[in-house]
mmCIF file of C-alpha atoms in Angstrom:
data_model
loop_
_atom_site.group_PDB
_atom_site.id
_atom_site.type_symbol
_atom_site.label_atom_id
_atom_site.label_comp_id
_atom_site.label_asym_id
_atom_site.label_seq_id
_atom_site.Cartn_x
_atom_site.Cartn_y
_atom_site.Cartn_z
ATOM 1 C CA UNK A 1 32.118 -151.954 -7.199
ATOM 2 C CA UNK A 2 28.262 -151.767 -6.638
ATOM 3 C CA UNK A 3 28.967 -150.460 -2.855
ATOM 4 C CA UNK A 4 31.023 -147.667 -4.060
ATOM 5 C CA UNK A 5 27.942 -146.353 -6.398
ATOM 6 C CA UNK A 6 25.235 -144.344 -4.865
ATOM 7 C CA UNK A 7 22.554 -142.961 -7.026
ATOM 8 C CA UNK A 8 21.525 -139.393 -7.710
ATOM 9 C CA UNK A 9 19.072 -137.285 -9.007
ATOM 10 C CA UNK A 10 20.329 -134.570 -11.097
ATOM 11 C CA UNK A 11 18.635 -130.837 -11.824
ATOM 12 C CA UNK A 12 17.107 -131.626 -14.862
ATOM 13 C CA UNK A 13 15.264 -134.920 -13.308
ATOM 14 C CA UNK A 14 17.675 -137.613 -14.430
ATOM 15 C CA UNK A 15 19.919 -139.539 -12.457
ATOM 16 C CA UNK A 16 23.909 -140.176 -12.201
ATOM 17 C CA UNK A 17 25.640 -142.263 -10.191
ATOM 18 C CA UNK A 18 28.114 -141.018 -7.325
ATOM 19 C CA UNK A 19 31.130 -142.645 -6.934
ATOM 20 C CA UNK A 20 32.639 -142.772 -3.198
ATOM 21 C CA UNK A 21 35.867 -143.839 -3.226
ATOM 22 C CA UNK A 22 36.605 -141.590 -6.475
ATOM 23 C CA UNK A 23 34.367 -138.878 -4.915
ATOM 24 C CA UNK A 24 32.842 -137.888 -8.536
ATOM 25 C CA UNK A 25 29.522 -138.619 -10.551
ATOM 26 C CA UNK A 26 29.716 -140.474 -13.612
ATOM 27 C CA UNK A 27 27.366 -136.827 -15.158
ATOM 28 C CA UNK A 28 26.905 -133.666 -14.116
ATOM 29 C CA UNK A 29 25.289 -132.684 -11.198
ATOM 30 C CA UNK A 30 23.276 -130.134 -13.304
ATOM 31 C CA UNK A 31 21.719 -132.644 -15.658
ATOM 32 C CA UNK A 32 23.131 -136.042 -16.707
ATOM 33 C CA UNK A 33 20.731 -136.041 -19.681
ATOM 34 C CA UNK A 34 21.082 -132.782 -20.728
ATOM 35 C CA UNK A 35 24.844 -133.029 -20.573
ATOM 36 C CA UNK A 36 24.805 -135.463 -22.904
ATOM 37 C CA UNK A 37 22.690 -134.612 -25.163
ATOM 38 C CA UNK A 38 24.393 -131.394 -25.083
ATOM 39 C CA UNK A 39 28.062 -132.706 -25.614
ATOM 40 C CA UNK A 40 27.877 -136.017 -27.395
ATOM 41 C CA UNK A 41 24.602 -135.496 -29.295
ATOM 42 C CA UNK A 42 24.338 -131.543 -30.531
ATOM 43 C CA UNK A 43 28.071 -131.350 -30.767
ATOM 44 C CA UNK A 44 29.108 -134.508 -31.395
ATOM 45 C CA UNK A 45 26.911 -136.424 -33.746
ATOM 46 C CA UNK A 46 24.686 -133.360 -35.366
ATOM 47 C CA UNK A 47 28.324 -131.214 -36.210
ATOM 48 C CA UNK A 48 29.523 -134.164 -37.538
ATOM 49 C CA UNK A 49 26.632 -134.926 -39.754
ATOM 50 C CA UNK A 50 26.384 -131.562 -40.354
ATOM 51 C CA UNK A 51 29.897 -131.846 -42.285
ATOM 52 C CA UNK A 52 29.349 -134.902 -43.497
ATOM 53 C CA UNK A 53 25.857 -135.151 -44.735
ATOM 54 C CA UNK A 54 26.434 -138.533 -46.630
ATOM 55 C CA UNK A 55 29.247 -140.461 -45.046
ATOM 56 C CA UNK A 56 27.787 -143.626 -43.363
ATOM 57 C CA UNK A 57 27.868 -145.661 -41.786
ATOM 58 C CA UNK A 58 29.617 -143.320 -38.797
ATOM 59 C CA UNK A 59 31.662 -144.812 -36.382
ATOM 60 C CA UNK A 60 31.775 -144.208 -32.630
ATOM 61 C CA UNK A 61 34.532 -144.955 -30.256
ATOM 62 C CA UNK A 62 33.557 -144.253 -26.721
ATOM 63 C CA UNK A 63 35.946 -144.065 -23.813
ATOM 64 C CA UNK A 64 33.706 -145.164 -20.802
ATOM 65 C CA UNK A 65 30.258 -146.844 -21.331
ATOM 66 C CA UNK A 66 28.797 -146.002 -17.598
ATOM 67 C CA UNK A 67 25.062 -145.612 -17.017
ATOM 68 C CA UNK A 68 24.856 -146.547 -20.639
ATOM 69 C CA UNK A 69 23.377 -143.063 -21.337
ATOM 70 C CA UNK A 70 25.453 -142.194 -24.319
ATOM 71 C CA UNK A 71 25.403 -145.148 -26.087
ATOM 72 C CA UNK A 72 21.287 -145.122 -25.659
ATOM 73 C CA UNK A 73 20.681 -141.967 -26.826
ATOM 74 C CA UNK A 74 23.313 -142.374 -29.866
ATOM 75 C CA UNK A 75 21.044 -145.270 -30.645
ATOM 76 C CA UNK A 76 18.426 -143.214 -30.636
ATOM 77 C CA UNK A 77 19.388 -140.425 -32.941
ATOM 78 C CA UNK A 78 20.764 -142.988 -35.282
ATOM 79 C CA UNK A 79 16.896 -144.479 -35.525
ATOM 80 C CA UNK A 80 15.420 -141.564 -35.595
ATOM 81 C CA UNK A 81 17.387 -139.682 -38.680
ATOM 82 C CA UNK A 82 17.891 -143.331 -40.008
ATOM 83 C CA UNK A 83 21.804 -143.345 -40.014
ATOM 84 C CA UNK A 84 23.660 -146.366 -39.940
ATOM 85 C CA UNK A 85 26.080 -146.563 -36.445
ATOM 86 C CA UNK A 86 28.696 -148.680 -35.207
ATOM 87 C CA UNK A 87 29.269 -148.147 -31.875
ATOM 88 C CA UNK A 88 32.471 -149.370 -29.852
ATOM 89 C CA UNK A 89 32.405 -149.002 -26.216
ATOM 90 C CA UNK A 90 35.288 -149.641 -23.482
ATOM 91 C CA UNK A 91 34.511 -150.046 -19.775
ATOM 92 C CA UNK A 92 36.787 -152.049 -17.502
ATOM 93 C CA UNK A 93 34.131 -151.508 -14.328
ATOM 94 C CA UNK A 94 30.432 -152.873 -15.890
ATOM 95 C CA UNK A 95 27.505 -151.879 -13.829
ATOM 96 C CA UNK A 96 25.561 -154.614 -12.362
ATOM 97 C CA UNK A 97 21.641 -154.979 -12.607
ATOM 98 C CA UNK A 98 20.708 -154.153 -10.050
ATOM 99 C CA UNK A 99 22.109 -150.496 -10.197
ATOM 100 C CA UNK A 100 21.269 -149.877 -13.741
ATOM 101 C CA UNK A 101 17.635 -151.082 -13.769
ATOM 102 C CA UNK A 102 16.952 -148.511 -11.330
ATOM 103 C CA UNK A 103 18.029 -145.750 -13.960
ATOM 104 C CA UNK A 104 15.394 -143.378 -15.170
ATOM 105 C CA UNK A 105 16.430 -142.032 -18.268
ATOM 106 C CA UNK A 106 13.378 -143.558 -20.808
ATOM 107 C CA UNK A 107 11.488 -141.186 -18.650
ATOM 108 C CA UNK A 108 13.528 -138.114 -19.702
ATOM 109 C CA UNK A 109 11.771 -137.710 -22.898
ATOM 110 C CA UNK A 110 8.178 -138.868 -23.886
ATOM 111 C CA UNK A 111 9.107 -138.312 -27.468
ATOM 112 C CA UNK A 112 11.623 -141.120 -27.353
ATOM 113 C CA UNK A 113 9.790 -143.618 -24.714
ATOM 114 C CA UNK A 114 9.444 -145.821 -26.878
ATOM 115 C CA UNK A 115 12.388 -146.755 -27.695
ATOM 116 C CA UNK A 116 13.240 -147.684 -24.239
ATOM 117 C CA UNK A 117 13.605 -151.336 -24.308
ATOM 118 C CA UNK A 118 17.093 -150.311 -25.691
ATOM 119 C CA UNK A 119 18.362 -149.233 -22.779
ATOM 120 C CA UNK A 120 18.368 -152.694 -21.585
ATOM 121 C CA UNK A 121 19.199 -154.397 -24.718
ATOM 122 C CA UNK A 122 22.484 -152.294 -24.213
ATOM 123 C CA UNK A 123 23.402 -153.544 -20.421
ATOM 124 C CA UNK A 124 22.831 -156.660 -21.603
ATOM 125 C CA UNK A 125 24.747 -157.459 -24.773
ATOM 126 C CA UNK A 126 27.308 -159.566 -23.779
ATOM 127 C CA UNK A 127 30.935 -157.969 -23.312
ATOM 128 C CA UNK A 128 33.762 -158.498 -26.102
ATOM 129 C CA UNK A 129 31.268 -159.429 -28.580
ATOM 130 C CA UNK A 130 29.238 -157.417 -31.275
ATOM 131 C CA UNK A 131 26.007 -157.064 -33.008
ATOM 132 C CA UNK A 132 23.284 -155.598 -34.131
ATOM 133 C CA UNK A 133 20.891 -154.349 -31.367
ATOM 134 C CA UNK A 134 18.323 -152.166 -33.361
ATOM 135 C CA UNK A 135 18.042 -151.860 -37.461
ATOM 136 C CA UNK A 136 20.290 -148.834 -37.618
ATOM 137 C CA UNK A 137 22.314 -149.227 -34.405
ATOM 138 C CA UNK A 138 25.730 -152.013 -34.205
ATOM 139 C CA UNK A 139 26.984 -152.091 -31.014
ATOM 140 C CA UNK A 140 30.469 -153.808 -29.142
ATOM 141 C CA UNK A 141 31.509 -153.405 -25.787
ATOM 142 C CA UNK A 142 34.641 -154.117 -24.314
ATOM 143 C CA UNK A 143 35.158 -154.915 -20.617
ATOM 144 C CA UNK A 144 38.919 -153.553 -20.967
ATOM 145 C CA UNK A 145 40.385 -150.387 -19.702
ATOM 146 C CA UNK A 146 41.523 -147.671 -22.782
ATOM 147 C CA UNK A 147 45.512 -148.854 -21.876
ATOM 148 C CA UNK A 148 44.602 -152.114 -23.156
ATOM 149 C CA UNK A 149 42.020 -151.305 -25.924
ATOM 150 C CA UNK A 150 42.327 -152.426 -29.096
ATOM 151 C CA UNK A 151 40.780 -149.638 -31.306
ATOM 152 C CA UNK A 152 39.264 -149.147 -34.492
ATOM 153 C CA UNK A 153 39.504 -146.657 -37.071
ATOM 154 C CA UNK A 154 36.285 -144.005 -36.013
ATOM 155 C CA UNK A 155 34.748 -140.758 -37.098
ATOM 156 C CA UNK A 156 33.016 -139.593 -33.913
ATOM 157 C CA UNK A 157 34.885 -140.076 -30.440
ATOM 158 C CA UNK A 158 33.033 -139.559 -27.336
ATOM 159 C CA UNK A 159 35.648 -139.281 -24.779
ATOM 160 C CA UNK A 160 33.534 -139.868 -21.430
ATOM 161 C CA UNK A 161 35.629 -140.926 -18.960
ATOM 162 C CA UNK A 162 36.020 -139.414 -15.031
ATOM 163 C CA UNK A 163 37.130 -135.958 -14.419
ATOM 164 C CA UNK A 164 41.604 -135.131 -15.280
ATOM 165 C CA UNK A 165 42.024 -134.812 -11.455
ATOM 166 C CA UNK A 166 40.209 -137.978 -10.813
ATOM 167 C CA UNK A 167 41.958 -140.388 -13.439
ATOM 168 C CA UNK A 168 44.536 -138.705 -14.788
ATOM 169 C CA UNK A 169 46.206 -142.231 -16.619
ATOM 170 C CA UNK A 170 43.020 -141.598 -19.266
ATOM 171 C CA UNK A 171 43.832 -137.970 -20.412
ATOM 172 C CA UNK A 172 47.722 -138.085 -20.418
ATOM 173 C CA UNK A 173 49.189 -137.419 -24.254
ATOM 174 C CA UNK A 174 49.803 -141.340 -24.575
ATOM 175 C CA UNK A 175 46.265 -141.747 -24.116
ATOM 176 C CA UNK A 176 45.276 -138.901 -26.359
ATOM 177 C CA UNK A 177 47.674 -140.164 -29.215
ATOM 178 C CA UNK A 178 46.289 -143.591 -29.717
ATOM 179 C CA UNK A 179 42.629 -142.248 -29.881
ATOM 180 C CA UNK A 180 43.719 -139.417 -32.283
ATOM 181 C CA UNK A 181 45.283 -142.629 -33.813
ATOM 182 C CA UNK A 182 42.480 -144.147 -34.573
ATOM 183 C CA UNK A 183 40.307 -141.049 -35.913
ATOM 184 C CA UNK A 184 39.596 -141.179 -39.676
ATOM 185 C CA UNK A 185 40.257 -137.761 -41.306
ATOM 186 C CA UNK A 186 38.120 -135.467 -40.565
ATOM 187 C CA UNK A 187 36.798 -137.011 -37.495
ATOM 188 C CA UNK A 188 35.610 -135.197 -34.251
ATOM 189 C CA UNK A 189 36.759 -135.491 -31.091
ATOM 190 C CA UNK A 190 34.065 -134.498 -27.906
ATOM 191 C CA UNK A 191 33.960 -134.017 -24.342
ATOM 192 C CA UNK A 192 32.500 -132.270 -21.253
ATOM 193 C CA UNK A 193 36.499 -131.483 -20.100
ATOM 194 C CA UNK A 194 37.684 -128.041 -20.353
ATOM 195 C CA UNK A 195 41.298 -128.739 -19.215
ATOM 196 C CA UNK A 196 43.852 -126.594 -20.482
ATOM 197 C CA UNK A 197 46.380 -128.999 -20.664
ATOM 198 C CA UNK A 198 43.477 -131.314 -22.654
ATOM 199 C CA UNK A 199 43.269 -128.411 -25.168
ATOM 200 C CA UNK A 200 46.797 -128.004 -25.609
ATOM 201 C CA UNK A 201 48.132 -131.619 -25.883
ATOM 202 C CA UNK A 202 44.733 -132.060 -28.549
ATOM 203 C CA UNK A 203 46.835 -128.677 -30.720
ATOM 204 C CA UNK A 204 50.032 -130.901 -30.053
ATOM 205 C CA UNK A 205 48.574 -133.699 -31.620
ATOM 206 C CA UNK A 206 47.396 -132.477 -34.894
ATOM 207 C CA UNK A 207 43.544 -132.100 -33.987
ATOM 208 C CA UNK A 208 41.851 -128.209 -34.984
ATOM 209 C CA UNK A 209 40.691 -127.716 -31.402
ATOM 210 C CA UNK A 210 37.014 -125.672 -29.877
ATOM 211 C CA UNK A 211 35.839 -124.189 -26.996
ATOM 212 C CA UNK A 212 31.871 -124.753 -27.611
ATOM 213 C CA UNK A 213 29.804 -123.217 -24.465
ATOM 214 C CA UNK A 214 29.241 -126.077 -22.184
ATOM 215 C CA UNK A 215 25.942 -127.980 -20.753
ATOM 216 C CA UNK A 216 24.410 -126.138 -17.832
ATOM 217 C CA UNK A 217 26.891 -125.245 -15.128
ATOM 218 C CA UNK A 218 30.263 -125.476 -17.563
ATOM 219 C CA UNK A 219 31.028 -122.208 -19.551
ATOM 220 C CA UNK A 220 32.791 -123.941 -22.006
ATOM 221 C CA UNK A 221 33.511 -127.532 -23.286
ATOM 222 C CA UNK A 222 35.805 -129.031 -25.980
ATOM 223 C CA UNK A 223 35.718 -130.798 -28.891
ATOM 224 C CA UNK A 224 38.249 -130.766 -31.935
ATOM 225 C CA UNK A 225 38.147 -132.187 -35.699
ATOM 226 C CA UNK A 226 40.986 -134.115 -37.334
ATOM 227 C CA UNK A 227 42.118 -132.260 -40.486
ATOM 228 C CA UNK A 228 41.014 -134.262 -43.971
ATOM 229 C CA UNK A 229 44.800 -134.499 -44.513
ATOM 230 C CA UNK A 230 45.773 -136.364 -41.278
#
């Protein structure tokens, strides 16, 4: 896997990784940090918050743990408002050291250097297991593809994985249905995707569906909430 990944530096600084054999980066080529932030972060964990001012601890379900980046920087917002998290991750292809040591992402921010011995403490938490990794932050990660995932019931997913046209098999309505499956009520679905046919098989399966703008270089992204009822 390693000799497939080349890394990248992105416009805002930070860097992605460029798969070869997929021909796709694992972020955007117009920011890997700010994409994230932008997508999981501001409209993923602050809307839900937002809603749900009092509801913790929040549960995460994350379809493809990569670089790692989401997962640190949900760790950090969940120290730094002082939220209780449990975080599930799934990623059948793990990263090995020497690729995601080289990552620069604790330099992104110098308000948030500090917590950057996280970043590590994430890559190296052993697979299939779980635990707590900082006081507010509870973290599992699975080494097992979303087919074969076992999932738990969540109130935040952050659905991460390669581009429609690259892996297809993770966005089809099977797919879809067992993660809407597993959303509590009112739970929020987020992701940088703009598909159509994402948007309309999210309608098709119950979830109240948004266009937000997108991170630098998408117009829009989507994200959709799972009615109190459901």
């Amino acid at each position: 896997m390693t000799d497939k990944l080349k890394i990248i530096t992105t416009e805002d600084g930070s860097h992605s990784l460029y798969h070869e054999e997929l021909q796709e980066t694992y972020h955007s080529f117009h920011g890997a940090y700010r994409e994230s932030i932008h997508v999981f972060m501001i409209y993923g964990l602050d809307s839900w918050l937002a809603r749900n001012p009092r509801k913790y601890p929040i549960r995460i379900f994350e379809v493809g743990f990569g670089t790692g980046l989401n997962a640190w920087l949900a760790l950090v917002w969940a120290e730094q408002n002082q939220i209780p998290v449990l975080y599930h991750t799934i990623e059948p292809f793990p990263l090995a050291e020497e690729i995601y040591s080289q990552l620069n992402y604790i330099d992104q921010n110098d308000g948030i250097w500090h917590f950057h011995k996280y970043f590590k403490a994430l890559h190296e938490a052993p697979w299939n297991e779980g635990g707590p990794v900082s006081e507010y932050f509870n973290f599992k990660k699975d080494q097992v593809s979303l087919q074969e995932a076992q999932l738990y019931p969540c109130d935040v997913v952050f659905f991460d994985a390669f581009a429609p046209k690259k892996q297809p098999e993770l966005w089809d309505i099977e797919q879809l249905g067992k993660v809407y499956n597993s959303m509590r009520p009112g739970g929020l679905f987020t992701t940088y995707s703009a598909s159509g046919q994402l948007k309309r098989d999210l309608k098709s399966l119950g979830l109240e569906v948004e266009n937000p703008p997108g991170p630098p270089g998408k117009k829009e992204m989507t994200r959709g909430w799972k009615p109190i009822d459901q």
